[in-house]
mmCIF file of C-alpha atoms and ligand atoms in Angstrom:
data_model
loop_
_atom_site.group_PDB
_atom_site.id
_atom_site.type_symbol
_atom_site.label_atom_id
_atom_site.label_comp_id
_atom_site.label_asym_id
_atom_site.label_seq_id
_atom_site.Cartn_x
_atom_site.Cartn_y
_atom_site.Cartn_z
ATOM 1 C CA MET A 1 -26.337 45.287 7.536
ATOM 2 C CA SER A 2 -23.627 47.836 9.002
ATOM 3 C CA ILE A 3 -23.271 50.811 7.382
ATOM 4 C CA LEU A 4 -19.649 51.507 8.974
ATOM 5 C CA LYS A 5 -17.109 48.834 10.273
ATOM 6 C CA THR A 6 -13.551 49.160 11.806
ATOM 7 C CA GLU A 7 -11.709 45.671 11.591
ATOM 8 C CA GLU A 8 -8.437 46.252 13.607
ATOM 9 C CA LEU A 9 -8.136 50.288 12.898
ATOM 10 C CA THR A 10 -4.952 51.640 14.299
ATOM 11 C CA TYR A 11 -3.417 55.206 13.705
ATOM 12 C CA THR A 12 -0.333 56.126 14.878
ATOM 13 C CA TYR A 13 0.743 59.414 14.876
ATOM 14 C CA SER A 14 4.158 60.829 13.951
ATOM 15 C CA VAL A 15 5.361 57.459 13.318
ATOM 16 C CA GLY A 16 9.108 56.832 13.934
ATOM 17 C CA THR A 17 9.676 60.047 15.820
ATOM 18 C CA PRO A 18 10.030 60.988 19.182
ATOM 19 C CA PHE A 19 6.344 62.068 18.928
ATOM 20 C CA GLU A 20 5.433 58.882 17.802
ATOM 21 C CA LYS A 21 2.008 58.029 19.546
ATOM 22 C CA THR A 22 -0.385 55.114 18.944
ATOM 23 C CA ALA A 23 -4.250 57.389 19.019
ATOM 24 C CA VAL A 24 -5.944 54.407 17.895
ATOM 25 C CA ASP A 25 -5.209 50.928 18.654
ATOM 26 C CA HIS A 26 -7.053 47.787 16.900
ATOM 27 C CA VAL A 27 -10.553 48.875 17.053
ATOM 28 C CA SER A 28 -13.035 47.400 15.445
ATOM 29 C CA LEU A 29 -16.917 47.936 15.549
ATOM 30 C CA GLU A 30 -20.054 48.364 13.858
ATOM 31 C CA ILE A 31 -22.299 50.540 13.188
ATOM 32 C CA ASN A 32 -25.668 50.113 11.706
ATOM 33 C CA GLU A 33 -27.792 52.105 9.870
ATOM 34 C CA GLY A 34 -30.564 54.905 11.234
ATOM 35 C CA GLU A 35 -28.034 54.355 14.822
ATOM 36 C CA MET A 36 -27.717 57.307 16.724
ATOM 37 C CA ILE A 37 -24.323 56.246 18.549
ATOM 38 C CA GLY A 38 -23.006 58.507 21.450
ATOM 39 C CA VAL A 39 -18.733 58.400 21.405
ATOM 40 C CA MET A 40 -17.545 59.380 24.803
ATOM 41 C CA GLY A 41 -14.462 59.067 26.291
ATOM 42 C CA HIS A 42 -11.805 61.264 28.557
ATOM 43 C CA THR A 43 -9.894 64.106 26.535
ATOM 44 C CA GLY A 44 -6.912 62.369 24.754
ATOM 45 C CA SER A 45 -8.592 58.955 24.855
ATOM 46 C CA GLY A 46 -8.628 58.889 20.807
ATOM 47 C CA LYS A 47 -12.066 59.962 19.913
ATOM 48 C CA SER A 48 -11.396 62.501 17.489
ATOM 49 C CA THR A 49 -8.606 60.396 15.955
ATOM 50 C CA LEU A 50 -10.991 57.759 15.502
ATOM 51 C CA ILE A 51 -13.572 59.063 13.521
ATOM 52 C CA GLN A 52 -11.916 61.123 11.367
ATOM 53 C CA HIS A 53 -11.135 57.838 9.602
ATOM 54 C CA PHE A 54 -14.470 57.526 9.057
ATOM 55 C CA ASN A 55 -14.965 59.924 6.264
ATOM 56 C CA GLY A 56 -11.267 58.852 5.034
ATOM 57 C CA LEU A 57 -9.690 62.553 6.496
ATOM 58 C CA LEU A 58 -7.351 60.005 8.011
ATOM 59 C CA ARG A 59 -5.644 56.629 6.728
ATOM 60 C CA PRO A 60 -5.380 53.828 9.334
ATOM 61 C CA THR A 61 -1.593 53.074 9.796
ATOM 62 C CA SER A 62 -3.475 49.516 10.029
ATOM 63 C CA GLY A 63 -6.555 47.876 9.760
ATOM 64 C CA ARG A 64 -9.716 48.856 7.553
ATOM 65 C CA VAL A 65 -12.538 51.228 7.812
ATOM 66 C CA LEU A 66 -15.575 50.072 5.642
ATOM 67 C CA LEU A 67 -18.514 52.207 4.182
ATOM 68 C CA ASP A 68 -21.551 50.136 2.732
ATOM 69 C CA GLY A 69 -18.798 46.866 3.314
ATOM 70 C CA ARG A 70 -16.522 48.754 1.364
ATOM 71 C CA ASP A 71 -12.987 49.962 2.053
ATOM 72 C CA ILE A 72 -12.971 53.638 1.709
ATOM 73 C CA TRP A 73 -9.288 53.461 0.710
ATOM 74 C CA GLU A 74 -9.596 50.847 -2.037
ATOM 75 C CA ASP A 75 -10.107 53.341 -4.820
ATOM 76 C CA LYS A 76 -8.772 56.782 -4.013
ATOM 77 C CA ASP A 77 -11.088 58.667 -6.666
ATOM 78 C CA LYS A 78 -14.216 57.699 -4.098
ATOM 79 C CA LEU A 79 -12.369 59.322 -1.805
ATOM 80 C CA ARG A 80 -14.496 62.392 -2.713
ATOM 81 C CA ASP A 81 -17.854 60.293 -2.664
ATOM 82 C CA VAL A 82 -17.418 59.315 0.869
ATOM 83 C CA ARG A 83 -16.447 62.292 2.130
ATOM 84 C CA PHE A 84 -20.182 63.902 0.859
ATOM 85 C CA GLN A 85 -21.717 60.426 2.455
ATOM 86 C CA VAL A 86 -19.899 61.106 6.103
ATOM 87 C CA GLY A 87 -20.488 64.564 6.687
ATOM 88 C CA LEU A 88 -18.207 65.395 9.379
ATOM 89 C CA VAL A 89 -18.720 68.476 12.112
ATOM 90 C CA PHE A 90 -15.484 69.152 13.797
ATOM 91 C CA GLN A 91 -14.790 70.731 17.279
ATOM 92 C CA TYR A 92 -15.741 74.181 17.172
ATOM 93 C CA PRO A 93 -17.250 74.426 13.544
ATOM 94 C CA GLU A 94 -17.633 78.271 14.120
ATOM 95 C CA TYR A 95 -14.121 78.401 13.249
ATOM 96 C CA GLN A 96 -14.232 77.630 9.697
ATOM 97 C CA ILE A 97 -17.007 79.889 8.388
ATOM 98 C CA PHE A 98 -16.052 82.708 5.993
ATOM 99 C CA GLU A 99 -18.993 83.241 3.668
ATOM 100 C CA GLU A 100 -20.617 86.315 3.760
ATOM 101 C CA THR A 101 -24.122 84.786 4.204
ATOM 102 C CA VAL A 102 -25.315 82.518 6.423
ATOM 103 C CA PHE A 103 -27.236 81.188 3.233
ATOM 104 C CA ARG A 104 -24.271 81.211 1.361
ATOM 105 C CA ASP A 105 -22.377 79.242 4.008
ATOM 106 C CA ILE A 106 -25.125 76.685 4.607
ATOM 107 C CA ALA A 107 -25.384 76.312 0.290
ATOM 108 C CA PHE A 108 -21.421 75.721 0.468
ATOM 109 C CA GLY A 109 -21.376 72.166 0.547
ATOM 110 C CA PRO A 110 -24.384 71.455 -1.233
ATOM 111 C CA LYS A 111 -22.624 73.199 -4.080
ATOM 112 C CA ASN A 112 -19.766 71.607 -3.923
ATOM 113 C CA MET A 113 -21.903 68.474 -4.705
ATOM 114 C CA GLY A 114 -22.742 69.780 -8.197
ATOM 115 C CA LEU A 115 -26.561 70.374 -6.991
ATOM 116 C CA ASP A 116 -28.712 72.763 -9.149
ATOM 117 C CA GLU A 117 -29.608 75.840 -7.792
ATOM 118 C CA ALA A 118 -33.327 75.056 -6.671
ATOM 119 C CA GLU A 119 -31.969 71.903 -4.478
ATOM 120 C CA ILE A 120 -29.360 73.818 -2.861
ATOM 121 C CA LYS A 121 -32.411 76.065 -1.829
ATOM 122 C CA ARG A 122 -34.687 73.284 -0.809
ATOM 123 C CA ARG A 123 -32.023 71.916 1.491
ATOM 124 C CA VAL A 124 -30.875 75.256 3.291
ATOM 125 C CA LEU A 125 -34.175 76.117 4.142
ATOM 126 C CA GLU A 126 -34.783 72.612 5.107
ATOM 127 C CA THR A 127 -31.934 72.389 7.316
ATOM 128 C CA ALA A 128 -31.832 75.613 8.823
ATOM 129 C CA ASN A 129 -35.451 74.929 9.433
ATOM 130 C CA ASP A 130 -34.148 71.972 11.375
ATOM 131 C CA ILE A 131 -31.501 73.544 13.359
ATOM 132 C CA GLY A 132 -33.387 76.129 14.306
ATOM 133 C CA LEU A 133 -32.283 79.534 12.464
ATOM 134 C CA SER A 134 -35.009 82.009 11.180
ATOM 135 C CA GLU A 135 -35.905 82.462 7.197
ATOM 136 C CA GLU A 136 -34.718 86.400 8.530
ATOM 137 C CA LEU A 137 -31.187 85.513 9.668
ATOM 138 C CA LEU A 138 -30.245 83.427 6.037
ATOM 139 C CA GLU A 139 -28.964 86.857 4.863
ATOM 140 C CA ARG A 140 -27.628 88.578 7.620
ATOM 141 C CA SER A 141 -23.342 87.849 7.851
ATOM 142 C CA PRO A 142 -22.912 84.896 9.886
ATOM 143 C CA PHE A 143 -20.015 86.897 11.639
ATOM 144 C CA ASP A 144 -22.822 89.395 13.677
ATOM 145 C CA LEU A 145 -24.508 86.240 15.086
ATOM 146 C CA SER A 146 -24.227 84.689 18.537
ATOM 147 C CA GLY A 147 -21.450 82.416 19.302
ATOM 148 C CA GLY A 148 -24.353 79.783 19.478
ATOM 149 C CA GLN A 149 -26.262 80.746 16.352
ATOM 150 C CA LYS A 150 -22.849 80.469 14.656
ATOM 151 C CA ARG A 151 -22.367 76.759 15.683
ATOM 152 C CA ARG A 152 -25.685 75.857 14.044
ATOM 153 C CA VAL A 153 -25.088 77.954 11.005
ATOM 154 C CA ALA A 154 -21.904 75.625 10.483
ATOM 155 C CA ILE A 155 -23.603 72.495 11.698
ATOM 156 C CA ALA A 156 -26.402 72.901 8.828
ATOM 157 C CA GLY A 157 -23.337 73.630 6.343
ATOM 158 C CA VAL A 158 -22.845 69.427 6.237
ATOM 159 C CA MET A 159 -26.526 68.580 7.010
ATOM 160 C CA ALA A 160 -27.176 70.367 4.519
ATOM 161 C CA MET A 161 -25.184 67.574 1.966
ATOM 162 C CA GLU A 162 -27.462 65.387 3.845
ATOM 163 C CA PRO A 163 -25.134 62.837 4.707
ATOM 164 C CA LYS A 164 -25.473 59.499 5.036
ATOM 165 C CA VAL A 165 -23.686 59.321 8.153
ATOM 166 C CA LEU A 166 -23.505 62.436 10.071
ATOM 167 C CA ILE A 167 -20.370 62.528 12.738
ATOM 168 C CA LEU A 168 -20.458 65.738 15.112
ATOM 169 C CA ASP A 169 -17.511 66.038 17.315
ATOM 170 C CA GLU A 170 -18.061 67.774 20.599
ATOM 171 C CA PRO A 171 -20.702 70.072 18.930
ATOM 172 C CA THR A 172 -22.167 71.301 22.614
ATOM 173 C CA ALA A 173 -18.344 72.485 23.883
ATOM 174 C CA GLY A 174 -17.918 75.658 24.997
ATOM 175 C CA LEU A 175 -21.770 76.208 25.085
ATOM 176 C CA ASP A 176 -23.522 77.124 28.415
ATOM 177 C CA PRO A 177 -26.825 74.848 29.494
ATOM 178 C CA ALA A 178 -29.631 76.198 27.443
ATOM 179 C CA GLY A 179 -27.513 76.289 24.428
ATOM 180 C CA ARG A 180 -26.640 72.809 24.684
ATOM 181 C CA ASP A 181 -29.747 71.501 25.131
ATOM 182 C CA LYS A 182 -31.191 73.361 21.983
ATOM 183 C CA ILE A 183 -28.466 72.249 19.982
ATOM 184 C CA LEU A 184 -29.324 68.309 21.016
ATOM 185 C CA SER A 185 -33.050 68.870 20.607
ATOM 186 C CA HIS A 186 -32.322 69.887 16.897
ATOM 187 C CA ILE A 187 -29.987 67.460 16.111
ATOM 188 C CA ARG A 188 -32.584 64.786 17.469
ATOM 189 C CA ALA A 189 -35.168 66.652 15.215
ATOM 190 C CA TYR A 190 -33.036 66.260 12.655
ATOM 191 C CA HIS A 191 -32.490 62.382 13.473
ATOM 192 C CA GLU A 192 -36.420 61.830 13.795
ATOM 193 C CA ARG A 193 -36.543 63.512 9.915
ATOM 194 C CA THR A 194 -33.866 62.070 8.309
ATOM 195 C CA LYS A 195 -33.250 58.861 9.826
ATOM 196 C CA ASN A 196 -30.156 58.968 8.597
ATOM 197 C CA THR A 197 -27.152 57.514 11.631
ATOM 198 C CA ILE A 198 -25.323 59.918 13.525
ATOM 199 C CA LEU A 199 -22.816 59.888 15.482
ATOM 200 C CA ILE A 200 -22.191 62.738 18.420
ATOM 201 C CA VAL A 201 -19.005 62.781 20.439
ATOM 202 C CA SER A 202 -19.462 64.141 23.754
ATOM 203 C CA HIS A 203 -17.297 63.774 27.291
ATOM 204 C CA SER A 204 -20.246 64.303 29.111
ATOM 205 C CA MET A 205 -22.784 61.757 29.443
ATOM 206 C CA GLU A 206 -25.465 63.460 30.261
ATOM 207 C CA ASP A 207 -25.596 65.031 27.025
ATOM 208 C CA ILE A 208 -25.791 61.918 25.241
ATOM 209 C CA ALA A 209 -27.667 59.281 27.444
ATOM 210 C CA THR A 210 -31.281 60.403 26.783
ATOM 211 C CA PHE A 211 -31.249 60.024 23.358
ATOM 212 C CA ALA A 212 -28.146 57.720 22.015
ATOM 213 C CA ASP A 213 -29.470 54.252 20.818
ATOM 214 C CA ARG A 214 -25.614 52.553 21.953
ATOM 215 C CA ILE A 215 -22.769 54.337 23.513
ATOM 216 C CA LEU A 216 -18.650 53.572 22.414
ATOM 217 C CA VAL A 217 -16.456 54.355 24.863
ATOM 218 C CA MET A 218 -12.486 55.132 24.185
ATOM 219 C CA ASN A 219 -10.132 54.881 26.816
ATOM 220 C CA ASN A 220 -6.789 55.255 26.040
ATOM 221 C CA ALA A 221 -6.806 54.783 21.863
ATOM 222 C CA LYS A 222 -9.140 51.167 22.984
ATOM 223 C CA LEU A 223 -12.565 50.597 22.476
ATOM 224 C CA PHE A 224 -13.542 50.188 26.262
ATOM 225 C CA CYS A 225 -17.111 49.334 25.697
ATOM 226 C CA PHE A 226 -19.684 49.714 22.704
ATOM 227 C CA ASP A 227 -23.346 48.301 24.284
ATOM 228 C CA GLU A 228 -26.780 49.668 24.645
ATOM 229 C CA THR A 229 -27.058 53.049 26.840
ATOM 230 C CA LYS A 230 -28.733 51.298 29.765
ATOM 231 C CA LYS A 231 -25.602 48.314 29.658
ATOM 232 C CA VAL A 232 -23.397 50.882 29.145
ATOM 233 C CA PHE A 233 -24.586 52.926 32.705
ATOM 234 C CA ALA A 234 -25.137 49.513 34.176
ATOM 235 C CA ARG A 235 -21.603 49.529 34.497
ATOM 236 C CA ALA A 236 -21.205 53.479 35.794
ATOM 237 C CA ASP A 237 -18.608 52.682 39.100
ATOM 238 C CA GLU A 238 -15.965 51.427 36.089
ATOM 239 C CA ILE A 239 -16.970 54.121 33.517
ATOM 240 C CA SER A 240 -16.586 57.256 36.201
ATOM 241 C CA GLN A 241 -13.170 55.234 37.302
ATOM 242 C CA ILE A 242 -11.640 55.861 33.550
ATOM 243 C CA GLY A 243 -12.847 59.847 33.969
ATOM 244 C CA LEU A 244 -16.203 60.096 32.674
ATOM 245 C CA ASP A 245 -18.780 62.127 34.350
ATOM 246 C CA VAL A 246 -21.181 60.218 35.475
ATOM 247 C CA PRO A 247 -25.205 62.400 35.705
ATOM 248 C CA GLN A 248 -26.064 63.383 38.728
ATOM 249 C CA ILE A 249 -28.918 61.382 38.959
ATOM 250 C CA THR A 250 -27.069 58.018 37.883
ATOM 251 C CA ARG A 251 -24.798 58.905 41.355
ATOM 252 C CA VAL A 252 -27.601 59.470 43.601
ATOM 253 C CA PHE A 253 -28.891 55.810 42.927
ATOM 254 C CA MET A 254 -25.588 54.256 42.684
ATOM 255 C CA GLU A 255 -25.500 56.136 46.435
ATOM 256 C CA LEU A 256 -29.555 54.600 47.042
ATOM 257 C CA LYS A 257 -28.749 51.279 45.655
ATOM 258 C CA LYS A 258 -25.617 50.609 47.661
ATOM 259 C CA ARG A 259 -27.844 51.684 50.960
ATOM 260 C CA GLY A 260 -30.353 49.111 49.978
ATOM 261 C CA ILE A 261 -32.770 51.522 49.215
ATOM 262 C CA ALA A 262 -33.264 51.354 45.710
ATOM 263 C CA GLN A 263 -32.796 48.480 43.054
ATOM 264 C CA ASP A 264 -32.162 50.124 40.104
ATOM 265 C CA LYS A 265 -28.767 51.705 39.375
ATOM 266 C CA GLU A 266 -28.421 52.329 35.876
ATOM 267 C CA VAL A 267 -30.867 55.542 35.690
ATOM 268 C CA TYR A 268 -30.069 58.138 34.009
ATOM 269 C CA THR A 269 -33.091 60.742 33.441
ATOM 270 C CA VAL A 270 -34.387 62.518 35.684
ATOM 271 C CA GLY A 271 -38.259 61.971 34.366
ATOM 272 C CA TYR A 272 -37.437 57.871 34.945
ATOM 273 C CA ALA A 273 -36.014 58.610 38.149
ATOM 274 C CA LYS A 274 -39.111 60.174 39.377
ATOM 275 C CA GLU A 275 -41.122 57.446 38.580
ATOM 276 C CA LEU A 276 -39.014 55.105 39.937
ATOM 277 C CA LEU A 277 -39.436 57.366 43.270
ATOM 278 C CA LEU A 278 -42.941 57.931 42.539
ATOM 279 C CA LYS A 279 -42.990 54.303 42.953
ATOM 280 C CA MET A 280 -41.059 53.060 45.739
ATOM 281 C CA LEU A 281 -42.886 56.004 48.137
ATOM 282 C CA GLY A 282 -46.240 54.313 46.972
ATOM 283 C CA ARG A 283 -44.981 50.871 47.743
ATOM 284 C CA ARG A 284 -43.913 52.375 51.368
ATOM 285 C CA GLU A 285 -46.936 53.890 52.085
ATOM 286 C CA GLY A 286 -49.315 51.142 51.057
ATOM 287 C CA SER A 287 -47.584 48.846 53.134
HETATM 288 N N1 LIG B 1 -1.884 65.701 15.207
HETATM 289 C C1 LIG B 1 -1.555 65.051 16.226
HETATM 290 N N2 LIG B 1 -0.080 64.461 16.787
HETATM 291 C C2 LIG B 1 0.479 64.001 17.619
HETATM 292 N N3 LIG B 1 -0.489 63.340 18.221
HETATM 293 C C3 LIG B 1 -1.683 63.729 18.092
HETATM 294 C C4 LIG B 1 -2.289 64.578 17.560
HETATM 295 N N4 LIG B 1 -3.744 64.671 17.291
HETATM 296 C C5 LIG B 1 -4.266 64.222 18.661
HETATM 297 N N5 LIG B 1 -2.730 63.519 19.089
HETATM 298 C C6 LIG B 1 -2.901 62.442 20.430
HETATM 299 O O1 LIG B 1 -3.421 61.652 20.238
HETATM 300 C C7 LIG B 1 -4.172 61.021 20.908
HETATM 301 C C8 LIG B 1 -5.731 61.121 20.987
HETATM 302 O O2 LIG B 1 -5.984 62.487 20.526
HETATM 303 P P1 LIG B 1 -7.346 62.778 20.078
HETATM 304 O O3 LIG B 1 -7.848 62.057 19.212
HETATM 305 O O4 LIG B 1 -7.820 64.098 19.732
HETATM 306 O O5 LIG B 1 -8.595 62.711 21.598
HETATM 307 P P2 LIG B 1 -10.065 63.123 21.930
HETATM 308 O O6 LIG B 1 -10.967 63.447 20.783
HETATM 309 O O7 LIG B 1 -10.129 62.015 22.403
HETATM 310 O O8 LIG B 1 -9.842 64.007 22.648
HETATM 311 C C9 LIG B 1 -3.711 62.033 22.592
HETATM 312 O O9 LIG B 1 -2.841 61.546 23.001
HETATM 313 C C10 LIG B 1 -3.363 63.316 21.517
HETATM 314 O O10 LIG B 1 -2.372 64.104 21.927
HETATM 315 MG MG1 LIG B 2 -11.944 65.088 20.360
#
């Protein structure tokens, strides 16, 4: 069964004013338990607006959002529960850090859930480990950490609530390639340990290509496509036309295909490209 589902979800900002803007337009989709989903689209395509519906931060102008088959707005008293079950990490979450120590910052969410001290401690240690923060950092002030470390503290704070669905809005924005790879590999480790559903918003295909099960692409408030990663990459031409960066290696293979040299064009990792190239070379040498 799907864990998250939207039915004709529509959201319009500033209804009835000159600034009226429909940011999500009749989007229907289903996300299954345990999936790792990449959410892509150019800036302003509606990604952030869409995901803020998944934990009830925004209420649909029309249409519905279902969590485990139930409309999250059906009973407003349950909305608090929804926010514990669907954890949302905003873009640049490090700006929301405010506690005196890293430990207390990560513990903030679990504390709010009313968990006991032992359970809170277990969760803080476990998530700090998942996200690559060493134990000696836990008693430090988060403000003494590097930008990348602060971001990991903020992500750990949401992970520590152990949400069934974890949503990260552009978790790698503004980081250098090393910081980006580190965060992504830690998120992947968390996914492997918990098997929880994860949505990662990104405007870079390179970021999510290697580990998303499925990719959802937004374009001008509409759902452009939502399919297995490989199938989305097979449409790389269209994807680059709507303003998304296609990975360099994908572009190389698109060009090789155009020139009749390669057959595959849905190539999106350097490792797979190497395998294909070696095979092609082997064939040539043998002939
Ligand atoms: N608070 C807001 N008020 C009015 N318009 C907004 C607001 N937030 C976003 N928008 C508009 O909604 C559209 C979608 O924005 P957003 O969901 O932030 O896209 P993305 O996350 O893909 O960049 C954009 O045109 C944006 O300008
Ligand atoms: Mg956004």
